[in-house]
PDB file of C-alpha atoms in Angstrom:
ATOM      1  CA  UNK A 532     -15.552  -1.555  10.517  1.00  0.00           C
ATOM      2  CA  UNK A 533     -18.128  -1.649   7.781  1.00  0.00           C
ATOM      3  CA  UNK A 534     -20.055  -3.385   5.136  1.00  0.00           C
ATOM      4  CA  UNK A 535     -21.255  -2.881   1.841  1.00  0.00           C
ATOM      5  CA  UNK A 536     -24.996  -1.839   3.164  1.00  0.00           C
ATOM      6  CA  UNK A 537     -23.803  -0.254   6.010  1.00  0.00           C
ATOM      7  CA  UNK A 538     -20.606   1.253   8.331  1.00  0.00           C
ATOM      8  CA  UNK A 539     -21.217  -0.647  11.699  1.00  0.00           C
ATOM      9  CA  UNK A 540     -18.161   1.353  13.751  1.00  0.00           C
ATOM     10  CA  UNK A 541     -16.868   3.847  13.332  1.00  0.00           C
ATOM     11  CA  UNK A 542     -14.444   6.445  16.001  1.00  0.00           C
ATOM     12  CA  UNK A 543     -11.940   9.186  16.200  1.00  0.00           C
ATOM     13  CA  UNK A 544      -9.389   9.358  18.689  1.00  0.00           C
ATOM     14  CA  UNK A 545      -7.273  12.248  19.650  1.00  0.00           C
ATOM     15  CA  UNK A 546      -3.979  12.077  20.952  1.00  0.00           C
ATOM     16  CA  UNK A 547      -3.734  14.777  23.651  1.00  0.00           C
ATOM     17  CA  UNK A 548      -0.341  16.308  24.809  1.00  0.00           C
ATOM     18  CA  UNK A 549       1.131  13.341  27.302  1.00  0.00           C
ATOM     19  CA  UNK A 550      -0.356  10.779  25.593  1.00  0.00           C
ATOM     20  CA  UNK A 551      -3.910  11.243  27.027  1.00  0.00           C
ATOM     21  CA  UNK A 552      -6.783   9.633  24.903  1.00  0.00           C
ATOM     22  CA  UNK A 553      -9.455  11.861  23.259  1.00  0.00           C
ATOM     23  CA  UNK A 554     -13.057  10.440  21.908  1.00  0.00           C
ATOM     24  CA  UNK A 555     -14.065  12.436  19.961  1.00  0.00           C
ATOM     25  CA  UNK A 556     -16.471  10.345  17.687  1.00  0.00           C
ATOM     26  CA  UNK A 557     -18.075   6.792  18.960  1.00  0.00           C
ATOM     27  CA  UNK A 558     -20.407   5.337  16.634  1.00  0.00           C
ATOM     28  CA  UNK A 559     -22.180   2.184  16.576  1.00  0.00           C
ATOM     29  CA  UNK A 560     -24.485  -0.396  14.972  1.00  0.00           C
ATOM     30  CA  UNK A 561     -27.062  -2.307  16.958  1.00  0.00           C
ATOM     31  CA  UNK A 562     -27.951  -4.859  15.255  1.00  0.00           C
ATOM     32  CA  UNK A 563     -30.765  -5.514  18.156  1.00  0.00           C
ATOM     33  CA  UNK A 564     -32.266  -2.191  17.284  1.00  0.00           C
ATOM     34  CA  UNK A 565     -31.455  -1.497  13.674  1.00  0.00           C
ATOM     35  CA  UNK A 566     -29.793   2.015  14.863  1.00  0.00           C
ATOM     36  CA  UNK A 567     -27.029   3.828  15.248  1.00  0.00           C
ATOM     37  CA  UNK A 568     -25.763   5.125  18.749  1.00  0.00           C
ATOM     38  CA  UNK A 569     -23.790   7.822  17.885  1.00  0.00           C
ATOM     39  CA  UNK A 570     -21.746   9.609  20.623  1.00  0.00           C
ATOM     40  CA  UNK A 571     -19.963  13.354  18.678  1.00  0.00           C
ATOM     41  CA  UNK A 572     -17.443  15.531  21.133  1.00  0.00           C
ATOM     42  CA  UNK A 573     -15.128  18.144  21.532  1.00  0.00           C
ATOM     43  CA  UNK A 574     -14.717  20.328  18.486  1.00  0.00           C
ATOM     44  CA  UNK A 575     -17.188  18.594  16.794  1.00  0.00           C
ATOM     45  CA  UNK A 576     -20.468  18.331  19.134  1.00  0.00           C
ATOM     46  CA  UNK A 577     -21.375  22.068  17.785  1.00  0.00           C
ATOM     47  CA  UNK A 578     -21.837  20.129  14.528  1.00  0.00           C
ATOM     48  CA  UNK A 579     -23.211  17.025  15.016  1.00  0.00           C
ATOM     49  CA  UNK A 580     -26.359  17.253  14.115  1.00  0.00           C
ATOM     50  CA  UNK A 581     -25.604  18.390  11.151  1.00  0.00           C
ATOM     51  CA  UNK A 582     -22.891  15.660  10.689  1.00  0.00           C
ATOM     52  CA  UNK A 583     -25.638  13.186  11.551  1.00  0.00           C
ATOM     53  CA  UNK A 584     -28.079  13.818   9.614  1.00  0.00           C
ATOM     54  CA  UNK A 585     -25.749  14.444   6.204  1.00  0.00           C
ATOM     55  CA  UNK A 586     -23.795  10.702   7.078  1.00  0.00           C
ATOM     56  CA  UNK A 587     -25.156   8.001   5.062  1.00  0.00           C
ATOM     57  CA  UNK A 588     -25.952   4.574   6.404  1.00  0.00           C
ATOM     58  CA  UNK A 589     -22.726   3.305   4.067  1.00  0.00           C
ATOM     59  CA  UNK A 590     -20.638   6.541   4.371  1.00  0.00           C
ATOM     60  CA  UNK A 591     -18.172   7.543   6.539  1.00  0.00           C
ATOM     61  CA  UNK A 592     -18.849  10.935   9.010  1.00  0.00           C
ATOM     62  CA  UNK A 593     -15.112  11.781   8.130  1.00  0.00           C
ATOM     63  CA  UNK A 594     -15.368  12.226   4.412  1.00  0.00           C
ATOM     64  CA  UNK A 595     -18.726  13.842   4.815  1.00  0.00           C
ATOM     65  CA  UNK A 596     -17.224  16.534   7.860  1.00  0.00           C
ATOM     66  CA  UNK A 597     -14.805  16.858   5.566  1.00  0.00           C
ATOM     67  CA  UNK A 598     -17.456  17.997   2.115  1.00  0.00           C
ATOM     68  CA  UNK A 599     -19.161  20.087   4.405  1.00  0.00           C
ATOM     69  CA  UNK A 600     -15.932  21.665   5.523  1.00  0.00           C
ATOM     70  CA  UNK A 601     -16.243  20.813   8.916  1.00  0.00           C
ATOM     71  CA  UNK A 602     -13.091  22.087  10.575  1.00  0.00           C
ATOM     72  CA  UNK A 603     -11.826  20.129  12.880  1.00  0.00           C
ATOM     73  CA  UNK A 604     -11.825  17.066  10.562  1.00  0.00           C
ATOM     74  CA  UNK A 605      -9.924  18.729   7.514  1.00  0.00           C
ATOM     75  CA  UNK A 606      -6.878  17.535   8.329  1.00  0.00           C
ATOM     76  CA  UNK A 607      -7.355  14.084   9.205  1.00  0.00           C
ATOM     77  CA  UNK A 608      -9.363  13.284   6.039  1.00  0.00           C
ATOM     78  CA  UNK A 609      -6.452  15.138   3.960  1.00  0.00           C
ATOM     79  CA  UNK A 610      -3.874  12.784   5.441  1.00  0.00           C
ATOM     80  CA  UNK A 611      -5.617  10.362   4.395  1.00  0.00           C
ATOM     81  CA  UNK A 612      -6.168  11.701   0.811  1.00  0.00           C
ATOM     82  CA  UNK A 613      -2.308  12.428   0.234  1.00  0.00           C
ATOM     83  CA  UNK A 614      -0.214  10.554   3.305  1.00  0.00           C
ATOM     84  CA  UNK A 615      -1.237   7.421   3.098  1.00  0.00           C
ATOM     85  CA  UNK A 616      -1.083   5.078  -0.611  1.00  0.00           C
ATOM     86  CA  UNK A 617      -2.093   1.349  -0.568  1.00  0.00           C
ATOM     87  CA  UNK A 618      -0.816  -0.673  -3.352  1.00  0.00           C
ATOM     88  CA  UNK A 619      -1.436  -4.211  -4.145  1.00  0.00           C
ATOM     89  CA  UNK A 620       2.227  -4.984  -6.641  1.00  0.00           C
ATOM     90  CA  UNK A 621       0.701  -8.624  -7.183  1.00  0.00           C
ATOM     91  CA  UNK A 622      -1.486  -6.240 -10.342  1.00  0.00           C
ATOM     92  CA  UNK A 623      -0.102  -4.744 -12.541  1.00  0.00           C
ATOM     93  CA  UNK A 624       0.821  -1.445 -11.653  1.00  0.00           C
ATOM     94  CA  UNK A 625      -0.371   0.498 -14.077  1.00  0.00           C
ATOM     95  CA  UNK A 626      -1.122   3.525 -11.961  1.00  0.00           C
ATOM     96  CA  UNK A 627       2.180   3.495 -10.303  1.00  0.00           C
ATOM     97  CA  UNK A 628       4.261   3.396 -13.076  1.00  0.00           C
ATOM     98  CA  UNK A 629       2.400   6.557 -14.757  1.00  0.00           C
ATOM     99  CA  UNK A 630       2.547   8.347 -11.632  1.00  0.00           C
ATOM    100  CA  UNK A 631       6.550   7.929 -10.924  1.00  0.00           C
ATOM    101  CA  UNK A 632       6.195   8.232 -14.943  1.00  0.00           C
ATOM    102  CA  UNK A 633       5.011  11.490 -14.521  1.00  0.00           C
ATOM    103  CA  UNK A 634       6.509  13.220 -12.069  1.00  0.00           C
ATOM    104  CA  UNK A 635       9.859  12.636 -13.858  1.00  0.00           C
ATOM    105  CA  UNK A 636       8.962  13.710 -17.194  1.00  0.00           C
ATOM    106  CA  UNK A 637       8.331  17.115 -15.815  1.00  0.00           C
ATOM    107  CA  UNK A 638      10.559  17.452 -12.717  1.00  0.00           C
ATOM    108  CA  UNK A 639      14.560  16.565 -13.852  1.00  0.00           C
ATOM    109  CA  UNK A 640      15.516  16.490  -9.811  1.00  0.00           C
ATOM    110  CA  UNK A 641      13.269  13.599  -9.429  1.00  0.00           C
ATOM    111  CA  UNK A 642      14.245  11.995 -12.397  1.00  0.00           C
ATOM    112  CA  UNK A 643      18.029  12.001 -11.835  1.00  0.00           C
ATOM    113  CA  UNK A 644      16.560  10.701  -8.587  1.00  0.00           C
ATOM    114  CA  UNK A 645      14.696   7.189 -10.340  1.00  0.00           C
ATOM    115  CA  UNK A 646      17.834   6.537 -12.407  1.00  0.00           C
ATOM    116  CA  UNK A 647      20.472   6.355  -9.631  1.00  0.00           C
ATOM    117  CA  UNK A 648      18.068   4.047  -7.679  1.00  0.00           C
ATOM    118  CA  UNK A 649      17.442   1.904 -10.831  1.00  0.00           C
ATOM    119  CA  UNK A 650      20.801   2.282 -11.005  1.00  0.00           C
ATOM    120  CA  UNK A 651      21.833   0.983  -7.482  1.00  0.00           C
ATOM    121  CA  UNK A 652      19.635  -1.710  -7.362  1.00  0.00           C
ATOM    122  CA  UNK A 653      21.399  -3.430 -10.237  1.00  0.00           C
ATOM    123  CA  UNK A 654      19.057  -4.318 -12.626  1.00  0.00           C
ATOM    124  CA  UNK A 655      21.028  -2.956 -15.854  1.00  0.00           C
ATOM    125  CA  UNK A 656      18.991   0.340 -16.174  1.00  0.00           C
ATOM    126  CA  UNK A 657      21.523   3.314 -17.008  1.00  0.00           C
ATOM    127  CA  UNK A 658      19.070   5.826 -17.777  1.00  0.00           C
ATOM    128  CA  UNK A 659      14.824   6.616 -18.732  1.00  0.00           C
ATOM    129  CA  UNK A 660      12.990   8.487 -21.513  1.00  0.00           C
ATOM    130  CA  UNK A 661       9.749   9.142 -22.050  1.00  0.00           C
ATOM    131  CA  UNK A 662       7.198   9.401 -24.983  1.00  0.00           C
ATOM    132  CA  UNK A 663       4.265  10.518 -25.118  1.00  0.00           C
ATOM    133  CA  UNK A 664       0.991   8.916 -26.923  1.00  0.00           C
ATOM    134  CA  UNK A 665      -3.009   9.068 -26.925  1.00  0.00           C
ATOM    135  CA  UNK A 666      -5.000   7.102 -24.083  1.00  0.00           C
ATOM    136  CA  UNK A 667      -6.583   4.220 -25.261  1.00  0.00           C
ATOM    137  CA  UNK A 668      -5.153   3.487 -28.620  1.00  0.00           C
ATOM    138  CA  UNK A 669      -5.254   0.197 -28.623  1.00  0.00           C
ATOM    139  CA  UNK A 670      -8.813   0.357 -28.197  1.00  0.00           C
ATOM    140  CA  UNK A 671      -8.510  -0.466 -32.492  1.00  0.00           C
ATOM    141  CA  UNK A 672      -9.404  -3.728 -33.423  1.00  0.00           C
ATOM    142  CA  UNK A 673     -11.923  -4.199 -31.194  1.00  0.00           C
ATOM    143  CA  UNK A 674     -15.147  -6.011 -32.258  1.00  0.00           C
ATOM    144  CA  UNK A 675     -17.974  -4.205 -34.488  1.00  0.00           C
ATOM    145  CA  UNK A 676     -20.705  -4.121 -31.908  1.00  0.00           C
ATOM    146  CA  UNK A 677     -18.880  -2.724 -29.191  1.00  0.00           C
ATOM    147  CA  UNK A 678     -17.478   0.731 -31.126  1.00  0.00           C
ATOM    148  CA  UNK A 679     -20.387   2.826 -29.585  1.00  0.00           C
ATOM    149  CA  UNK A 680     -19.018   2.425 -26.245  1.00  0.00           C
ATOM    150  CA  UNK A 681     -15.341   3.187 -28.104  1.00  0.00           C
ATOM    151  CA  UNK A 682     -16.928   5.992 -29.532  1.00  0.00           C
ATOM    152  CA  UNK A 683     -17.676   7.716 -26.132  1.00  0.00           C
ATOM    153  CA  UNK A 684     -14.785   6.502 -23.882  1.00  0.00           C
ATOM    154  CA  UNK A 685     -12.997   8.282 -26.501  1.00  0.00           C
ATOM    155  CA  UNK A 686     -14.845  11.012 -26.690  1.00  0.00           C
ATOM    156  CA  UNK A 687     -13.720  11.894 -22.805  1.00  0.00           C
ATOM    157  CA  UNK A 688      -9.933  10.762 -23.324  1.00  0.00           C
ATOM    158  CA  UNK A 689     -10.192  13.289 -25.905  1.00  0.00           C
ATOM    159  CA  UNK A 690     -12.037  16.202 -24.213  1.00  0.00           C
ATOM    160  CA  UNK A 691      -9.642  15.538 -20.926  1.00  0.00           C
ATOM    161  CA  UNK A 692      -7.498  15.179 -22.455  1.00  0.00           C
ATOM    162  CA  UNK A 693      -5.333  12.168 -21.163  1.00  0.00           C
ATOM    163  CA  UNK A 694      -2.435  10.771 -22.536  1.00  0.00           C
ATOM    164  CA  UNK A 695      -0.523   7.376 -21.655  1.00  0.00           C
ATOM    165  CA  UNK A 696       3.456   8.286 -21.191  1.00  0.00           C
ATOM    166  CA  UNK A 697       5.667   5.114 -22.542  1.00  0.00           C
ATOM    167  CA  UNK A 698       8.805   4.377 -20.846  1.00  0.00           C
ATOM    168  CA  UNK A 699      11.586   3.682 -22.142  1.00  0.00           C
ATOM    169  CA  UNK A 700      14.405   2.044 -20.546  1.00  0.00           C
ATOM    170  CA  UNK A 701      18.104   2.790 -22.023  1.00  0.00           C
ATOM    171  CA  UNK A 702      20.928  -0.152 -20.924  1.00  0.00           C
ATOM    172  CA  UNK A 703      25.018   0.308 -22.473  1.00  0.00           C
ATOM    173  CA  UNK A 704      26.455  -2.415 -23.840  1.00  0.00           C
ATOM    174  CA  UNK A 705      28.736  -4.229 -21.952  1.00  0.00           C
ATOM    175  CA  UNK A 706      32.521  -2.567 -23.092  1.00  0.00           C
ATOM    176  CA  UNK A 707      31.181  -0.362 -25.499  1.00  0.00           C
ATOM    177  CA  UNK A 708      29.577   2.680 -25.203  1.00  0.00           C
ATOM    178  CA  UNK A 709      27.085   2.430 -27.479  1.00  0.00           C
ATOM    179  CA  UNK A 710      23.727   1.430 -25.629  1.00  0.00           C
ATOM    180  CA  UNK A 711      20.232  -0.072 -26.300  1.00  0.00           C
ATOM    181  CA  UNK A 712      16.347   0.917 -25.541  1.00  0.00           C
ATOM    182  CA  UNK A 713      13.378  -1.679 -23.900  1.00  0.00           C
ATOM    183  CA  UNK A 714      10.468  -0.454 -23.492  1.00  0.00           C
ATOM    184  CA  UNK A 715       9.416  -1.383 -20.136  1.00  0.00           C
ATOM    185  CA  UNK A 716       5.694  -2.643 -20.189  1.00  0.00           C
ATOM    186  CA  UNK A 717       6.788  -4.555 -22.837  1.00  0.00           C
ATOM    187  CA  UNK A 718      10.668  -5.816 -22.846  1.00  0.00           C
ATOM    188  CA  UNK A 719      11.225  -5.539 -19.398  1.00  0.00           C
ATOM    189  CA  UNK A 720      10.755  -7.991 -16.624  1.00  0.00           C
ATOM    190  CA  UNK A 721       7.835  -8.152 -14.200  1.00  0.00           C
ATOM    191  CA  UNK A 722      10.060  -7.819 -11.060  1.00  0.00           C
ATOM    192  CA  UNK A 723      11.949  -4.714 -13.158  1.00  0.00           C
ATOM    193  CA  UNK A 724       9.027  -2.769 -14.321  1.00  0.00           C
ATOM    194  CA  UNK A 725       7.474  -2.875 -10.251  1.00  0.00           C
ATOM    195  CA  UNK A 726      10.646  -2.092  -8.788  1.00  0.00           C
ATOM    196  CA  UNK A 727      10.202   1.823 -11.794  1.00  0.00           C
ATOM    197  CA  UNK A 728       6.860   2.058 -10.449  1.00  0.00           C
ATOM    198  CA  UNK A 729       7.712   1.327  -6.666  1.00  0.00           C
ATOM    199  CA  UNK A 730      10.991   3.301  -6.292  1.00  0.00           C
ATOM    200  CA  UNK A 731       9.062   6.595  -7.582  1.00  0.00           C
ATOM    201  CA  UNK A 732       6.490   6.332  -4.799  1.00  0.00           C
ATOM    202  CA  UNK A 733       9.035   5.518  -2.198  1.00  0.00           C
ATOM    203  CA  UNK A 734      11.427   8.605  -3.206  1.00  0.00           C
ATOM    204  CA  UNK A 735       7.979  10.599  -3.014  1.00  0.00           C
ATOM    205  CA  UNK A 736       7.216   8.960   0.471  1.00  0.00           C
ATOM    206  CA  UNK A 737       9.989   9.550   2.025  1.00  0.00           C
ATOM    207  CA  UNK A 738      10.572  13.299   0.604  1.00  0.00           C
ATOM    208  CA  UNK A 739       7.910  14.341   2.043  1.00  0.00           C
ATOM    209  CA  UNK A 740       6.691  11.994   5.129  1.00  0.00           C
ATOM    210  CA  UNK A 741       3.581   9.909   5.058  1.00  0.00           C
ATOM    211  CA  UNK A 742       3.012   5.712   5.130  1.00  0.00           C
ATOM    212  CA  UNK A 743       2.641   3.491   1.988  1.00  0.00           C
ATOM    213  CA  UNK A 744       1.452  -0.093   2.651  1.00  0.00           C
ATOM    214  CA  UNK A 745       1.930  -2.592   0.023  1.00  0.00           C
ATOM    215  CA  UNK A 746       0.477  -5.773  -0.254  1.00  0.00           C
ATOM    216  CA  UNK A 747       2.635  -8.382  -1.613  1.00  0.00           C
ATOM    217  CA  UNK A 748       6.088  -6.085  -1.269  1.00  0.00           C
ATOM    218  CA  UNK A 749       8.035  -9.558  -2.645  1.00  0.00           C
ATOM    219  CA  UNK A 750       6.105  -9.910  -5.897  1.00  0.00           C
ATOM    220  CA  UNK A 751       8.751 -10.351  -9.111  1.00  0.00           C
ATOM    221  CA  UNK A 752      11.508  -8.851  -6.701  1.00  0.00           C
ATOM    222  CA  UNK A 753      14.629 -10.167  -6.108  1.00  0.00           C
ATOM    223  CA  UNK A 754      14.685 -11.319  -2.115  1.00  0.00           C
ATOM    224  CA  UNK A 755      17.684  -8.988  -1.373  1.00  0.00           C
ATOM    225  CA  UNK A 756      16.234  -6.045  -3.144  1.00  0.00           C
ATOM    226  CA  UNK A 757      12.885  -5.827  -1.137  1.00  0.00           C
ATOM    227  CA  UNK A 758      15.025  -6.507   1.962  1.00  0.00           C
ATOM    228  CA  UNK A 759      17.234  -2.750   1.065  1.00  0.00           C
ATOM    229  CA  UNK A 760      13.924  -1.445   0.452  1.00  0.00           C
ATOM    230  CA  UNK A 761      12.858  -1.768   4.043  1.00  0.00           C
ATOM    231  CA  UNK A 762      16.215  -1.018   5.683  1.00  0.00           C
ATOM    232  CA  UNK A 763      15.818   2.971   3.766  1.00  0.00           C
ATOM    233  CA  UNK A 764      12.958   2.960   6.219  1.00  0.00           C
ATOM    234  CA  UNK A 765      14.796   1.937   8.605  1.00  0.00           C
ATOM    235  CA  UNK A 766      17.552   4.278   8.287  1.00  0.00           C
ATOM    236  CA  UNK A 767      17.181   7.377  10.273  1.00  0.00           C
ATOM    237  CA  UNK A 768      19.782   8.775   7.906  1.00  0.00           C
ATOM    238  CA  UNK A 769      17.802   7.903   4.815  1.00  0.00           C
ATOM    239  CA  UNK A 770      14.214   9.065   6.211  1.00  0.00           C
ATOM    240  CA  UNK A 771      14.681  11.755   7.819  1.00  0.00           C
ATOM    241  CA  UNK A 772      10.842  12.431   7.408  1.00  0.00           C
ATOM    242  CA  UNK A 773      10.221   9.770   9.110  1.00  0.00           C
ATOM    243  CA  UNK A 774       8.103   8.076   6.680  1.00  0.00           C
ATOM    244  CA  UNK A 775       6.424   4.984   7.553  1.00  0.00           C
ATOM    245  CA  UNK A 776       5.927   1.327   5.515  1.00  0.00           C
ATOM    246  CA  UNK A 777       3.636  -1.293   6.234  1.00  0.00           C
ATOM    247  CA  UNK A 778       3.780  -4.114   4.194  1.00  0.00           C
ATOM    248  CA  UNK A 779       2.606  -7.992   3.528  1.00  0.00           C
ATOM    249  CA  UNK A 780       4.658 -10.784   2.489  1.00  0.00           C
ATOM    250  CA  UNK A 781       5.172 -14.538   2.248  1.00  0.00           C
ATOM    251  CA  UNK A 782       9.171 -14.140   2.328  1.00  0.00           C
ATOM    252  CA  UNK A 783       9.918 -15.526   5.619  1.00  0.00           C
ATOM    253  CA  UNK A 784      13.417 -14.485   5.127  1.00  0.00           C
ATOM    254  CA  UNK A 785      12.503 -11.006   5.784  1.00  0.00           C
ATOM    255  CA  UNK A 786      11.566 -12.300   9.654  1.00  0.00           C
ATOM    256  CA  UNK A 787      14.965 -10.891  10.867  1.00  0.00           C
ATOM    257  CA  UNK A 788      15.859  -9.693  14.359  1.00  0.00           C
ATOM    258  CA  UNK A 789      18.321  -7.821  12.785  1.00  0.00           C
ATOM    259  CA  UNK A 790      15.795  -5.861  10.441  1.00  0.00           C
ATOM    260  CA  UNK A 791      12.420  -5.941  12.804  1.00  0.00           C
ATOM    261  CA  UNK A 792      11.852  -5.564  16.457  1.00  0.00           C
ATOM    262  CA  UNK A 793       9.551  -7.871  17.777  1.00  0.00           C
ATOM    263  CA  UNK A 794       6.594  -6.092  17.626  1.00  0.00           C
ATOM    264  CA  UNK A 795       6.277  -4.972  14.082  1.00  0.00           C
ATOM    265  CA  UNK A 796       6.627  -8.470  13.136  1.00  0.00           C
ATOM    266  CA  UNK A 797       2.566  -9.305  12.682  1.00  0.00           C
ATOM    267  CA  UNK A 798       1.235 -12.808  11.855  1.00  0.00           C
ATOM    268  CA  UNK A 799      -2.117 -14.028  10.345  1.00  0.00           C
ATOM    269  CA  UNK A 800      -4.046 -17.483  11.109  1.00  0.00           C
ATOM    270  CA  UNK A 801      -7.582 -18.505  11.024  1.00  0.00           C
ATOM    271  CA  UNK A 802      -9.286 -19.937  14.601  1.00  0.00           C
ATOM    272  CA  UNK A 803     -11.772 -22.029  14.967  1.00  0.00           C
ATOM    273  CA  UNK A 804     -14.682 -20.339  13.444  1.00  0.00           C
ATOM    274  CA  UNK A 805     -12.442 -19.584   9.958  1.00  0.00           C
ATOM    275  CA  UNK A 806     -12.192 -16.105  10.663  1.00  0.00           C
ATOM    276  CA  UNK A 807      -8.771 -14.578  10.403  1.00  0.00           C
ATOM    277  CA  UNK A 808      -6.782 -13.453  13.252  1.00  0.00           C
ATOM    278  CA  UNK A 809      -4.334 -10.656  13.500  1.00  0.00           C
ATOM    279  CA  UNK A 810      -1.219 -11.147  16.263  1.00  0.00           C
ATOM    280  CA  UNK A 811       2.353  -9.235  16.579  1.00  0.00           C
ATOM    281  CA  UNK A 812       4.886 -11.123  17.717  1.00  0.00           C
ATOM    282  CA  UNK A 813       5.645  -9.176  21.043  1.00  0.00           C
ATOM    283  CA  UNK A 814       1.309 -10.346  21.911  1.00  0.00           C
ATOM    284  CA  UNK A 815       3.024 -14.002  23.068  1.00  0.00           C
ATOM    285  CA  UNK A 816       3.055 -14.192  26.665  1.00  0.00           C
ATOM    286  CA  UNK A 817       6.643 -13.213  28.462  1.00  0.00           C
ATOM    287  CA  UNK A 818       6.709 -17.352  28.027  1.00  0.00           C
ATOM    288  CA  UNK A 819       6.811 -17.942  24.506  1.00  0.00           C
ATOM    289  CA  UNK A 820       8.048 -14.639  23.555  1.00  0.00           C
ATOM    290  CA  UNK A 821      11.006 -14.359  21.011  1.00  0.00           C
ATOM    291  CA  UNK A 822      14.265 -13.691  22.462  1.00  0.00           C
ATOM    292  CA  UNK A 823      15.573 -10.935  21.546  1.00  0.00           C
ATOM    293  CA  UNK A 824      17.874 -12.018  18.668  1.00  0.00           C
ATOM    294  CA  UNK A 825      16.054 -15.180  17.971  1.00  0.00           C
ATOM    295  CA  UNK A 826      15.936 -16.568  14.456  1.00  0.00           C
ATOM    296  CA  UNK A 827      12.603 -15.923  14.028  1.00  0.00           C
ATOM    297  CA  UNK A 828      12.102 -16.708  10.057  1.00  0.00           C
ATOM    298  CA  UNK A 829      13.499 -20.692  11.173  1.00  0.00           C
ATOM    299  CA  UNK A 830      11.496 -20.746  14.225  1.00  0.00           C
ATOM    300  CA  UNK A 831       8.533 -18.974  12.383  1.00  0.00           C
ATOM    301  CA  UNK A 832       8.352 -21.909   9.828  1.00  0.00           C
ATOM    302  CA  UNK A 833       8.789 -24.640  11.810  1.00  0.00           C
ATOM    303  CA  UNK A 834       5.214 -23.385  13.602  1.00  0.00           C
ATOM    304  CA  UNK A 835       6.342 -22.227  16.994  1.00  0.00           C
ATOM    305  CA  UNK A 836       4.609 -19.020  16.363  1.00  0.00           C
ATOM    306  CA  UNK A 837       1.721 -20.385  14.930  1.00  0.00           C
ATOM    307  CA  UNK A 838       0.415 -18.814  11.145  1.00  0.00           C
ATOM    308  CA  UNK A 839       1.554 -21.749   9.186  1.00  0.00           C
ATOM    309  CA  UNK A 840      -0.351 -24.182   7.062  1.00  0.00           C
ATOM    310  CA  UNK A 841      -1.758 -27.005   8.843  1.00  0.00           C
ATOM    311  CA  UNK A 842      -1.233 -29.664   6.015  1.00  0.00           C
ATOM    312  CA  UNK A 843      -3.176 -32.376   5.353  1.00  0.00           C
ATOM    313  CA  UNK A 844      -1.754 -35.821   3.841  1.00  0.00           C
ATOM    314  CA  UNK A 845      -1.825 -34.882  -0.122  1.00  0.00           C
ATOM    315  CA  UNK A 846       1.294 -32.860   1.015  1.00  0.00           C
ATOM    316  CA  UNK A 847       2.213 -34.937   3.885  1.00  0.00           C
ATOM    317  CA  UNK A 848       2.844 -38.335   3.335  1.00  0.00           C
ATOM    318  CA  UNK A 849       4.917 -37.784   0.431  1.00  0.00           C
ATOM    319  CA  UNK A 850       8.663 -38.378   1.085  1.00  0.00           C
ATOM    320  CA  UNK A 851      11.280 -37.181  -1.313  1.00  0.00           C
ATOM    321  CA  UNK A 852      13.350 -39.788  -2.022  1.00  0.00           C
TER     322      UNK A 852
END
């Protein structure tokens, strides 16, 4: 747990055989004394003094230890860097689109899998093409007073050889052998853009294993398509590497006991102090815990589990006539 000015808590517990947890690191800031208490154990103990000395108040010991090539921390650091992806689908998916486009343009096998996913999603796309253009070409026409900044940016882009991949989606006309191409960024819907961006990342994480964290997974996409994406991760046949999907959504139709166990569904609710609390449907006591096969979405919207808005008179005092 951290704020911009400092890390308040950092801990590392390692699961040994038999499920036994061993604490390698406990770091806690004491607000009363203004000091940080450190407890470094196990294979990290021999580097404890160096790690304490080199770790900034607002930096993680994990990342500093990896920079110092502390062997016991390297695998964990690389998991966060290479196996964990966090994306907000409510934002313009430029980075994800470029990641998918770059790999698909360089790997015919991956390109074929992306095209197959697009075809199976019934968005009307039969193929994809790519073209490369200089990055930041859209800076032409900016105000004159920004010319020095633009020139500096162009130099960096030129020196590093950075380019932008444009994606053209190919649609076949009905009852015809003719096809038409659309620009993904300007001609396709936001939902199709996000599905293209996400489809490539989903294929990659399921191919290699890892954890994909998505905010607003339902953003601009049809709820049945979102459900099919989730079912891919739930299928042992499709997800042989055990990739994990963690997502946030406002789509209550996904709260389906046929799709999720009770411990997989988590809700958020503000407490009396205005702080957000996170809890799963399995956290309720036995009297309130949802039964197996219960209509989760219906009962959630009825307020049975909490996590729903408490409306004032502006919204409550009117009825549709």
